[in-house]
Short mmCIF file of N, CA and C in Angstrom, two decimals:
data_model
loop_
_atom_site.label_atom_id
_atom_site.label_comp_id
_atom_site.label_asym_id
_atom_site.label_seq_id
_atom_site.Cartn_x
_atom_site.Cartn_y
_atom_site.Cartn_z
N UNK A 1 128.07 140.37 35.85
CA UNK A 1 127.36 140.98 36.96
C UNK A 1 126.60 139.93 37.76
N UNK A 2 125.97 138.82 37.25
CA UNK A 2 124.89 137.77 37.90
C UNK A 2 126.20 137.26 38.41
N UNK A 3 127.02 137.15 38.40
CA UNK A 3 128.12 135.94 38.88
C UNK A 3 128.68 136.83 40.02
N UNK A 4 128.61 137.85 40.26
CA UNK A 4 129.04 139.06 41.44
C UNK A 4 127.79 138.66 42.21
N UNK A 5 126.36 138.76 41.94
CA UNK A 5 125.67 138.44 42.77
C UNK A 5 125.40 137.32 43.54
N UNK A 6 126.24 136.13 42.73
CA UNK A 6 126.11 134.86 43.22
C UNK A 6 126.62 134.88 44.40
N UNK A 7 128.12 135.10 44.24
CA UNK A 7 129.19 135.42 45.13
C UNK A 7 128.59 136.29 46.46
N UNK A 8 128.03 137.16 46.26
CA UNK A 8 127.48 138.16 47.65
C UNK A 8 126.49 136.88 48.16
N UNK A 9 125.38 136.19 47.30
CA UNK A 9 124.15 135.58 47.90
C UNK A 9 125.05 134.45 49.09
N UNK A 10 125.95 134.01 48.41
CA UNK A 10 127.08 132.71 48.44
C UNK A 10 127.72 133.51 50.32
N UNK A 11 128.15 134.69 50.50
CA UNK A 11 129.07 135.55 51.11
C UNK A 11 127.60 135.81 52.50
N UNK A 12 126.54 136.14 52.06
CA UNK A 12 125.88 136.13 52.88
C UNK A 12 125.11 135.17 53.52
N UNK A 13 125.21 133.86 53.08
CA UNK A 13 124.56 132.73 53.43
C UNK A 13 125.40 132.30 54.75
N UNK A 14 126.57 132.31 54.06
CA UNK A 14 128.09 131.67 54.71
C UNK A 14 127.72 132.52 56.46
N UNK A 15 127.62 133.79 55.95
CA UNK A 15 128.10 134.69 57.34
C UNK A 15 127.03 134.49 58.07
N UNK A 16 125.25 134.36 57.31
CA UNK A 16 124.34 134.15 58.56
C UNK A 16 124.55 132.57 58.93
N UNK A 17 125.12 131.58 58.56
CA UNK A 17 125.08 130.26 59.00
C UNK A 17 125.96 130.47 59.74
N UNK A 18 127.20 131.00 59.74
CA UNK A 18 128.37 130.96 61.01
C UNK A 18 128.02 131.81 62.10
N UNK A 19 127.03 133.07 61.84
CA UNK A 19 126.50 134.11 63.03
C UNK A 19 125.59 132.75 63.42
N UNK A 20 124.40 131.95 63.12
CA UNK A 20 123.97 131.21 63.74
C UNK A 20 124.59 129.76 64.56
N UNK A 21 125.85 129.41 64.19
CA UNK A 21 126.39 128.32 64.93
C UNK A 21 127.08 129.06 65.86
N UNK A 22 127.63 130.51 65.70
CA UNK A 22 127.99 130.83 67.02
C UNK A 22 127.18 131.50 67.99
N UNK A 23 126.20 131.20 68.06
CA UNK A 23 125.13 131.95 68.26
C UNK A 23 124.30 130.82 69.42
N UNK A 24 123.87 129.77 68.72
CA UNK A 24 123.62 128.80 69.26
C UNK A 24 124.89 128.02 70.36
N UNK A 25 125.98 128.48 70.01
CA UNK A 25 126.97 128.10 70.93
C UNK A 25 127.11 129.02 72.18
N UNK A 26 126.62 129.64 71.94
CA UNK A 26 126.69 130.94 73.34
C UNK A 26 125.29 130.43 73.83
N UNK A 27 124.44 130.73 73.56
CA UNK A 27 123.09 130.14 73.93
C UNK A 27 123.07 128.68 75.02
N UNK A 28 123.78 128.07 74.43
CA UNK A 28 123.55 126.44 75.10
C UNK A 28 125.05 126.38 75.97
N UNK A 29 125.71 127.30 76.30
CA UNK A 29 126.82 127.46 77.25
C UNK A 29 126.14 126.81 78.82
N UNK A 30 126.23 125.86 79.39
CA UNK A 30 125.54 125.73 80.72
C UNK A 30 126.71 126.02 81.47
N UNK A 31 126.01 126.49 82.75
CA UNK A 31 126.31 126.54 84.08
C UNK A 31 126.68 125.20 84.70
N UNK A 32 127.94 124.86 85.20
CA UNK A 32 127.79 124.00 86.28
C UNK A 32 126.56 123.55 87.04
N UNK A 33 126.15 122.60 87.01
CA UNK A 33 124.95 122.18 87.95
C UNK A 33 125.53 121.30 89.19
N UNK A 34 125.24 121.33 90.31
CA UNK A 34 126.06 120.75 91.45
C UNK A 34 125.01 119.76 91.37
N UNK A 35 125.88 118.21 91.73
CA UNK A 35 125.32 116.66 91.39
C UNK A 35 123.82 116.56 92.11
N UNK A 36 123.85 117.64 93.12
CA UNK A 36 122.07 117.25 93.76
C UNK A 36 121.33 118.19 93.43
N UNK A 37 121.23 119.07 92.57
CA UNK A 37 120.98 120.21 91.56
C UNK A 37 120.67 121.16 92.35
N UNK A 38 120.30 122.49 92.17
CA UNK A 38 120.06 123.83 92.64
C UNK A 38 118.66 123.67 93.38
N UNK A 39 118.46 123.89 94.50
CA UNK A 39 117.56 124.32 94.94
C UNK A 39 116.40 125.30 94.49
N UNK A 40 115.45 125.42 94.42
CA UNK A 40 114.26 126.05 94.68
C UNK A 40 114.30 127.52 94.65
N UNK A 41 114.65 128.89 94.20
CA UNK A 41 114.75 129.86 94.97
C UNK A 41 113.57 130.66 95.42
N UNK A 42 112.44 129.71 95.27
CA UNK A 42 110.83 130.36 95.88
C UNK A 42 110.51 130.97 94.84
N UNK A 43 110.91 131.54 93.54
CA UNK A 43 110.19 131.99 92.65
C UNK A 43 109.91 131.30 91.19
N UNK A 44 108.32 131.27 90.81
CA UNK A 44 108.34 130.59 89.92
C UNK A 44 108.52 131.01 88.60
N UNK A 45 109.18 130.62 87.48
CA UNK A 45 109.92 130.98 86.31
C UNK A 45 110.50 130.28 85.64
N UNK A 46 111.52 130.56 84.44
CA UNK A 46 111.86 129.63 83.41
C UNK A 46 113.43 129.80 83.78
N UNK A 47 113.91 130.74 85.08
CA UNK A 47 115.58 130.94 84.92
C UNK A 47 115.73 129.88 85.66
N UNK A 48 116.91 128.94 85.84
CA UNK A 48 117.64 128.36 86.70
C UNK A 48 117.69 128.39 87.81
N UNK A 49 117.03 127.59 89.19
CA UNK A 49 116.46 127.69 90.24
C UNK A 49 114.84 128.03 90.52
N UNK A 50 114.06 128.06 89.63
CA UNK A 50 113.19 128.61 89.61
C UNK A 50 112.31 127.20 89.44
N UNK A 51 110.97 127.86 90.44
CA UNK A 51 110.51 126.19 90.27
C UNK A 51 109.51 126.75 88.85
N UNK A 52 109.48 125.71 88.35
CA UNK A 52 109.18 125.40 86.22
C UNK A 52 107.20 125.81 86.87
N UNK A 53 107.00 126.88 86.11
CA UNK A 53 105.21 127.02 85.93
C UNK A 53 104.79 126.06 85.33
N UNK A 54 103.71 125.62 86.30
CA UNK A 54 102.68 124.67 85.87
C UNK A 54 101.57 125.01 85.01
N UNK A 55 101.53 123.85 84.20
CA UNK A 55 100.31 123.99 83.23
C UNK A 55 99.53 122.35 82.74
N UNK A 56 98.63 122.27 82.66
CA UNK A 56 98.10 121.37 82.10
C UNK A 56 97.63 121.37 80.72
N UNK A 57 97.83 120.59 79.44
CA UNK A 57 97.73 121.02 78.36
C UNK A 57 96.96 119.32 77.87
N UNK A 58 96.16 119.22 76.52
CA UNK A 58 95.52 118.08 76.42
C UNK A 58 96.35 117.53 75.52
N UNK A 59 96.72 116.45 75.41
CA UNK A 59 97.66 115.28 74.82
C UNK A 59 97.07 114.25 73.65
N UNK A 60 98.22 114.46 72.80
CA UNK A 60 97.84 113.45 71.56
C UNK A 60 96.83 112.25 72.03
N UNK A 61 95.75 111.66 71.21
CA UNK A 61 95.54 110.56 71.94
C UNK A 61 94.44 110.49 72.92
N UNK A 62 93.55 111.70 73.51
CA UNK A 62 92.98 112.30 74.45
C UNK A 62 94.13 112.61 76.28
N UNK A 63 93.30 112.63 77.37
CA UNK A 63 93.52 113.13 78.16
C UNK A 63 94.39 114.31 78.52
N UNK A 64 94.91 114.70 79.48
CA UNK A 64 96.08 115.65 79.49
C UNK A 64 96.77 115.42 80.33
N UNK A 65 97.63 116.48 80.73
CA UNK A 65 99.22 116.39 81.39
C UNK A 65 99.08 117.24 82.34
N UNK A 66 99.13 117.47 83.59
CA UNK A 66 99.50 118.34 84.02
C UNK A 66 101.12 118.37 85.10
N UNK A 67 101.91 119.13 84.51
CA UNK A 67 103.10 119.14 84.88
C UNK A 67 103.46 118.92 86.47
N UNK A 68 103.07 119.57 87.37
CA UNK A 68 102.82 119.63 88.68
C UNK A 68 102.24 117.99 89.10
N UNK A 69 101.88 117.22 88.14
CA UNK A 69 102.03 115.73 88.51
C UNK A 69 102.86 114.51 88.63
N UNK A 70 103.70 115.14 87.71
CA UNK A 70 104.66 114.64 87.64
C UNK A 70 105.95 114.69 88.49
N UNK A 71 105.68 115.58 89.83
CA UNK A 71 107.07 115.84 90.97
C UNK A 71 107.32 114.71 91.10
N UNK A 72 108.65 114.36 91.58
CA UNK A 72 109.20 112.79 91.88
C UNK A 72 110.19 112.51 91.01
N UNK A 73 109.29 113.05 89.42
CA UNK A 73 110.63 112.50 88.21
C UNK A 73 111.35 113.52 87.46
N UNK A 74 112.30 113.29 86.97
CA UNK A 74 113.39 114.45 86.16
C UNK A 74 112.13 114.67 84.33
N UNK A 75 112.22 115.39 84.51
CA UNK A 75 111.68 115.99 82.95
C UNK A 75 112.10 117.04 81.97
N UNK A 76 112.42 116.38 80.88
CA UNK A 76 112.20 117.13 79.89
C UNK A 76 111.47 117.75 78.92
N UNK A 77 111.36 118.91 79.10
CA UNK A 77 110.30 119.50 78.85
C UNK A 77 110.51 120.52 77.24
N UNK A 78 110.19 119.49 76.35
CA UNK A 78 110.53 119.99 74.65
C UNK A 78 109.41 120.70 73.88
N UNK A 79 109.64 121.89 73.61
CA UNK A 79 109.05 122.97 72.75
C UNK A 79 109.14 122.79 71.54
N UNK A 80 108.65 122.28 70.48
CA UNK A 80 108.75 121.68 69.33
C UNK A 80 107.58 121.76 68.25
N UNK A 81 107.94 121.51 66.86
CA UNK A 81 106.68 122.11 65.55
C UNK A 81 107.17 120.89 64.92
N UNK A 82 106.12 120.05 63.90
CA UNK A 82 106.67 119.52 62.88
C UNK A 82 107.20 119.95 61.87
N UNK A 83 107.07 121.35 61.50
CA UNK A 83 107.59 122.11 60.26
C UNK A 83 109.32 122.07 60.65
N UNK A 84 109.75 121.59 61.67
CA UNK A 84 110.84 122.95 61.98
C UNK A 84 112.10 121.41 62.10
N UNK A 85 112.95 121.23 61.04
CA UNK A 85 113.75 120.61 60.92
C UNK A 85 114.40 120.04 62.24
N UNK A 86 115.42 121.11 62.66
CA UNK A 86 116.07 120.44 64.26
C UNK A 86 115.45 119.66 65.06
N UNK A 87 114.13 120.27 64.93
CA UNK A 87 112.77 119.44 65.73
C UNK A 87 112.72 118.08 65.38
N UNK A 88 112.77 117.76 64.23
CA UNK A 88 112.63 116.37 63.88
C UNK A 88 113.73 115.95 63.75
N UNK A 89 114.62 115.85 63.61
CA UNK A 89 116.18 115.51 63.27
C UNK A 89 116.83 115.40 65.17
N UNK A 90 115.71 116.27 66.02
CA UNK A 90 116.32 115.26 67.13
C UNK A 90 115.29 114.24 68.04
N UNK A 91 113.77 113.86 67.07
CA UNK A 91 112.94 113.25 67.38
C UNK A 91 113.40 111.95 67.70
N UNK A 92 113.84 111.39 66.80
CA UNK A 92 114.70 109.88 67.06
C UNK A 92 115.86 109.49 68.71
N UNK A 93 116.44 110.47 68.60
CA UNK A 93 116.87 110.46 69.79
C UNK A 93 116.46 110.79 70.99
N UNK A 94 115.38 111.36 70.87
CA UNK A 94 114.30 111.57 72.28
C UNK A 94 113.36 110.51 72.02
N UNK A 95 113.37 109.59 71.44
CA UNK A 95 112.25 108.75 71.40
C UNK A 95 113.16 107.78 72.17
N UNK A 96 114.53 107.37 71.49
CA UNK A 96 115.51 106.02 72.36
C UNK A 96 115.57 106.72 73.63
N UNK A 97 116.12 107.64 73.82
CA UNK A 97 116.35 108.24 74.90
C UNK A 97 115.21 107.84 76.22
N UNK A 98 113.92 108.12 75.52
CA UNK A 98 112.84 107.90 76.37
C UNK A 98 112.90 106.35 76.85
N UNK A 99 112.90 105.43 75.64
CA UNK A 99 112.53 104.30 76.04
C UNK A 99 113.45 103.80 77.08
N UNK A 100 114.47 104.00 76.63
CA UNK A 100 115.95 103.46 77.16
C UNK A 100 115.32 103.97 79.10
N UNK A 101 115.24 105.15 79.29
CA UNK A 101 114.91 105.18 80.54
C UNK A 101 113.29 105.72 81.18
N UNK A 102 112.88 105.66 80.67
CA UNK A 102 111.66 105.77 81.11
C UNK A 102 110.87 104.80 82.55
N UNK A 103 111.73 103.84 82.62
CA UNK A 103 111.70 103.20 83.58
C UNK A 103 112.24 103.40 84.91
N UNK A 104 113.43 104.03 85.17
CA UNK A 104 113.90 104.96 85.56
C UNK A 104 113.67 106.50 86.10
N UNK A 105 112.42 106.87 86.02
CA UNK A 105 111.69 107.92 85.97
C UNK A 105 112.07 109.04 85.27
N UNK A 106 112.53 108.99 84.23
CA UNK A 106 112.49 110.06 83.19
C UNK A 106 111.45 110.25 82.26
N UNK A 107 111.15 111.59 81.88
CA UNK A 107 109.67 112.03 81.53
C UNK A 107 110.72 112.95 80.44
N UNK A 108 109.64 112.52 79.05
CA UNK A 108 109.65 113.65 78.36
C UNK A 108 108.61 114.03 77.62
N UNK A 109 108.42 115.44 78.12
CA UNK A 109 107.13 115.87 77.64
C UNK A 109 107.15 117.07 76.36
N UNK A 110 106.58 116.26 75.09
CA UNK A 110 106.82 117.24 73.58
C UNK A 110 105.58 118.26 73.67
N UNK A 111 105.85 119.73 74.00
CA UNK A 111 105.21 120.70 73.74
C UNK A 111 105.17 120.96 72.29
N UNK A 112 104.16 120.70 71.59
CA UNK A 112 103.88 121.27 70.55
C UNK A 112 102.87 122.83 70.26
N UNK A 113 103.52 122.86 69.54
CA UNK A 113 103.02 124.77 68.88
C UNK A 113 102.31 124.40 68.33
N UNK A 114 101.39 124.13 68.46
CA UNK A 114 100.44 123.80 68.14
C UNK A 114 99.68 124.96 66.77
N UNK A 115 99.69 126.14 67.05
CA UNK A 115 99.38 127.11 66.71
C UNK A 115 100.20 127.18 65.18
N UNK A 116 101.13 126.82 64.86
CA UNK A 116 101.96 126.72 63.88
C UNK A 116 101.48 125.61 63.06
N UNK A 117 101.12 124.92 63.42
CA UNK A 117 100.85 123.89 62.25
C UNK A 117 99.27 123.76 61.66
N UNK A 118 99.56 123.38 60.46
CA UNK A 118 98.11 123.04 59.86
C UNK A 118 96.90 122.52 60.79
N UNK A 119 97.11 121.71 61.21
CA UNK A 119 96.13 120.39 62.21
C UNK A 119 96.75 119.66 62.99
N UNK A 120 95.83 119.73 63.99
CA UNK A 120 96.24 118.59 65.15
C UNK A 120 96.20 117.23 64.45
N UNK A 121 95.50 117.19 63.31
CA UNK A 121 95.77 116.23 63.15
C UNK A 121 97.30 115.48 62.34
N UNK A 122 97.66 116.58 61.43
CA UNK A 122 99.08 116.76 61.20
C UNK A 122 100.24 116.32 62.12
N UNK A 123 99.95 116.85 63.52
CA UNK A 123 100.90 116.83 64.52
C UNK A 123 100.81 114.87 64.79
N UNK A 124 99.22 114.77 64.86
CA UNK A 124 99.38 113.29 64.81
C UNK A 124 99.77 112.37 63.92
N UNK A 125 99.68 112.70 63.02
CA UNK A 125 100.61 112.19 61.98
C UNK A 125 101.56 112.05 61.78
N UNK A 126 102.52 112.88 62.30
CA UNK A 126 104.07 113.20 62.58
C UNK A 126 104.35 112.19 63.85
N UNK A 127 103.26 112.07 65.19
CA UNK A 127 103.88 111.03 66.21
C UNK A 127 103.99 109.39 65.47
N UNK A 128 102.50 109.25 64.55
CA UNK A 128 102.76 107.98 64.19
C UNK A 128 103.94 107.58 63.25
N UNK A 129 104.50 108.46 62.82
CA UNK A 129 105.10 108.12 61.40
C UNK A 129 106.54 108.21 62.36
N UNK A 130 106.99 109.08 63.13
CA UNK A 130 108.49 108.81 64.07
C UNK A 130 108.15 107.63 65.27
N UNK A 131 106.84 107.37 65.33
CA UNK A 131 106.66 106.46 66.62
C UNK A 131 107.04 106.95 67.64
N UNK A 132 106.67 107.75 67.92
CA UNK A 132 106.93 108.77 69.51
C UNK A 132 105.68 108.25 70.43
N UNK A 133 106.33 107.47 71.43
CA UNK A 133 105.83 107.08 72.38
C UNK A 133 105.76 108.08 73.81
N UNK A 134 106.38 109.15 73.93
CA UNK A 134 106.13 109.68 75.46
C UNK A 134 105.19 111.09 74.64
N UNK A 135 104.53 110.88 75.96
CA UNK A 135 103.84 112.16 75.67
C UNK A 135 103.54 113.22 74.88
N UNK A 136 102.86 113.91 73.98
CA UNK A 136 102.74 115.31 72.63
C UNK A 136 101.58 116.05 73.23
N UNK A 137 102.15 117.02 73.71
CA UNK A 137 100.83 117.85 74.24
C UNK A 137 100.43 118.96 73.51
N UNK A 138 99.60 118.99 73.28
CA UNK A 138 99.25 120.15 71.79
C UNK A 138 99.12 121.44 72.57
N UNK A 139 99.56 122.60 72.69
CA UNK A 139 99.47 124.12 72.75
C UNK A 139 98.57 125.20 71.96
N UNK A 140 97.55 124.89 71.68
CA UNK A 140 97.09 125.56 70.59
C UNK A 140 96.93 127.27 70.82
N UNK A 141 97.23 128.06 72.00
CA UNK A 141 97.11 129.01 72.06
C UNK A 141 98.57 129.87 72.30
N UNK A 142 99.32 129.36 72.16
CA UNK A 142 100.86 129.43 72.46
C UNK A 142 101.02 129.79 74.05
N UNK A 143 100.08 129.09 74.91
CA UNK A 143 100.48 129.81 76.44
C UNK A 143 101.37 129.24 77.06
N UNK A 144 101.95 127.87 77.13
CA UNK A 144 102.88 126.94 77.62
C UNK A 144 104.58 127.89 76.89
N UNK A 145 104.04 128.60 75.42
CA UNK A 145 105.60 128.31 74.64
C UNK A 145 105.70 129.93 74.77
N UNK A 146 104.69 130.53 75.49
CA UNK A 146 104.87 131.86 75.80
C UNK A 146 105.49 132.38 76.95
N UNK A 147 104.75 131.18 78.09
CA UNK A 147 105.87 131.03 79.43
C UNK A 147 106.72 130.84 79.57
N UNK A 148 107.26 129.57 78.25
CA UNK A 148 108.37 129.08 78.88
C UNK A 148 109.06 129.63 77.49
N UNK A 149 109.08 131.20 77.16
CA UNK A 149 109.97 131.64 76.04
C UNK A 149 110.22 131.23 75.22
N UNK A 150 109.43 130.23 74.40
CA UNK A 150 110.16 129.57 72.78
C UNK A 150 110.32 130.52 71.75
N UNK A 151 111.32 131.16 71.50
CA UNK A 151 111.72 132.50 70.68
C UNK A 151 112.29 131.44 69.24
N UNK A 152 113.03 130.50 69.73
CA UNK A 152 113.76 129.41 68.63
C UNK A 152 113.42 128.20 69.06
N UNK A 153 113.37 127.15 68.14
CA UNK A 153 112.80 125.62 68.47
C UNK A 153 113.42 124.80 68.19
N UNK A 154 113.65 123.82 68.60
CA UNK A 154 113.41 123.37 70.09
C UNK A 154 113.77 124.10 70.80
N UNK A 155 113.39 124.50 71.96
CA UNK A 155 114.08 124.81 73.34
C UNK A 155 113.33 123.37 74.21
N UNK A 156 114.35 123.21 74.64
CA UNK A 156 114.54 122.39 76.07
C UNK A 156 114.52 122.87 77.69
N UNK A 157 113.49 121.98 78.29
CA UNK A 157 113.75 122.83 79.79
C UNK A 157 114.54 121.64 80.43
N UNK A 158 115.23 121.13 81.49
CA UNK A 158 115.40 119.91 82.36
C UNK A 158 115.05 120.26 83.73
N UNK A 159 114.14 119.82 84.35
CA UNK A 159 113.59 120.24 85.27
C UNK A 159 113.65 119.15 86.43
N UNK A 160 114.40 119.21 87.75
CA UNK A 160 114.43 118.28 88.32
C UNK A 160 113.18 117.57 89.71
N UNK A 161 113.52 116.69 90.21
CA UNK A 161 112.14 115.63 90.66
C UNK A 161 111.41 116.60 91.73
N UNK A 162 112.01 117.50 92.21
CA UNK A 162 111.32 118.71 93.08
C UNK A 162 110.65 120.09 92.18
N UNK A 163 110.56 120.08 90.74
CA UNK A 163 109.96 120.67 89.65
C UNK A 163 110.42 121.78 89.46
N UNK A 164 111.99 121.75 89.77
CA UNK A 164 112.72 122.96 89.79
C UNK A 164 113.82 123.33 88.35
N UNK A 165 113.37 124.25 87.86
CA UNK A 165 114.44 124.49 86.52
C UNK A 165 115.87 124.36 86.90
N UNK A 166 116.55 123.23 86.10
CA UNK A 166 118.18 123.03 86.08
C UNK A 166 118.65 123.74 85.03
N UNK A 167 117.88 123.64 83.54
CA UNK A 167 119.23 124.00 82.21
C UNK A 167 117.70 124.66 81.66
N UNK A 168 118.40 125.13 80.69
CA UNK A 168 117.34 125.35 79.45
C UNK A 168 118.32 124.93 77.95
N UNK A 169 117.83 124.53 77.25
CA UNK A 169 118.95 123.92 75.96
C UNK A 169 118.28 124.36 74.34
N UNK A 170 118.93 125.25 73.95
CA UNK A 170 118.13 125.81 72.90
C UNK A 170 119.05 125.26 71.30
N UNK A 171 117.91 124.20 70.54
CA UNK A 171 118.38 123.94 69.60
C UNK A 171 118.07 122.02 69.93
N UNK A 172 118.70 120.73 68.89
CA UNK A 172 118.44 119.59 68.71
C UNK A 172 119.25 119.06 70.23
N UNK A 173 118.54 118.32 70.60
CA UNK A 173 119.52 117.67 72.19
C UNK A 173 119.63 115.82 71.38
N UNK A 174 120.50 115.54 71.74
CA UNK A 174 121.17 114.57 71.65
C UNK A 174 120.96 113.62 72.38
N UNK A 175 120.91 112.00 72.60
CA UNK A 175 120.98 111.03 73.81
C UNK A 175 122.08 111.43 74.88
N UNK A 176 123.52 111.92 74.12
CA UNK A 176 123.88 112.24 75.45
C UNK A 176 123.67 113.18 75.70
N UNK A 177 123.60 114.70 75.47
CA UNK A 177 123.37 115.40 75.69
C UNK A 177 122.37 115.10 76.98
N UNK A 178 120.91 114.95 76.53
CA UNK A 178 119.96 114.27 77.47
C UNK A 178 120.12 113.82 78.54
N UNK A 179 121.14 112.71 78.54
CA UNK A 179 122.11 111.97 79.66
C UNK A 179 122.88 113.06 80.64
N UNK A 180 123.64 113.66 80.04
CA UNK A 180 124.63 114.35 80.51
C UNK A 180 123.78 115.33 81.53
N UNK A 181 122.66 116.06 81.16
CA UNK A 181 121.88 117.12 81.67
C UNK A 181 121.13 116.37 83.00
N UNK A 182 120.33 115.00 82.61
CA UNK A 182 119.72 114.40 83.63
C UNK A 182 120.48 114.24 84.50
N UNK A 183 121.78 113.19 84.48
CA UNK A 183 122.27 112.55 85.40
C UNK A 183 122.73 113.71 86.01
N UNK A 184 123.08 114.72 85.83
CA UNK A 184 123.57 116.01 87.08
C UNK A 184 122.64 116.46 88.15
N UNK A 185 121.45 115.99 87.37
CA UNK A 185 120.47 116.33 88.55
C UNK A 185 119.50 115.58 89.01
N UNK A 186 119.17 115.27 91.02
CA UNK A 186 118.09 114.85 91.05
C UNK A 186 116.66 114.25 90.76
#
């Protein structure tokens, strides 16, 4: 009988890990983005065309961020926990990613949930120990990850130099990935 149950535990693991890879594959399906990206459609929001709500949030390190300062450059805008595996498993590659162009005017800005974790100081602990150099803006009331819908984590926004939503990318983003999303847009 325990060896029947194995088999079901075994049968149901299988089926929620394949409902979740296809799941996440429907999710991160993008839209064509045309090479000078979508315009503006006057309303502000998290859908595609929509210029990205501003917020200012205070940053590892002191000072803060406020998004709306940053017009001019392409940003990525990452919703992220230290508890939460994908999160860290695609830290490394948003860190090269950053350096590699940051010169270039690419911005990436790590929204942390602040609210989820033990301590801010935890969260700092986690930048020193991956060496994350761009930006960690702590959320402690979930209002940034409430606007911008973090239901699953990471979510990704790419938001182009006129502060207008291009993609949203739900799950670990990749250097190219990263690449691929920026260079389509402005």
């Amino acid at each position: 009988m325990k060896k029947h149950h194995n088999v079901w535990a075994i049968a149901v693991l299988l089926g929620l890990l394949g409902w979740g890879i296809i799941d996440a594959e429907i999710l991160n399906r993008q839209e064509p983005i045309a090479s000078s990206g979508e315009q503006a459609n006057g309303q502000i929001g998290v859908e595609k065309g929509n210029t990205a709500p501003d917020f200012e949030l205070q940053q590892i390190g002191g000072g803060t961020v406020k998004l709306s300062d940053l017009r001019g450059k392409k940003v990525i805008l990452n919703l992220w926990a230290t508890w939460c595996p994908p999160c860290r498993a695609e830290m490394p590659d948003m860190q090269r990613y950053y350096e590699e162009n940051k010169e270039k005017g690419a911005v990436i800005l790590g929204v942390n949930l602040t609210d989820t974790e033990s301590s801010p100081e935890a969260v700092a602990d986690f930048v020193k120990l991956y060496g994350i150099s761009f930006p960690i803006l702590l959320d402690p009331d979930k209002e940034v990850a409430n606007v911008y819908k973090a239901i699953s984590i990471p979510t990704s926004y790419i938001i182009d130099s006129n502060g207008v939503v291009q993609n949203k990318y739900i799950g670990p983003m990749s250097e190219e990935i990263m690449e691929n999303m920026l260079s389509a847009i402005k």
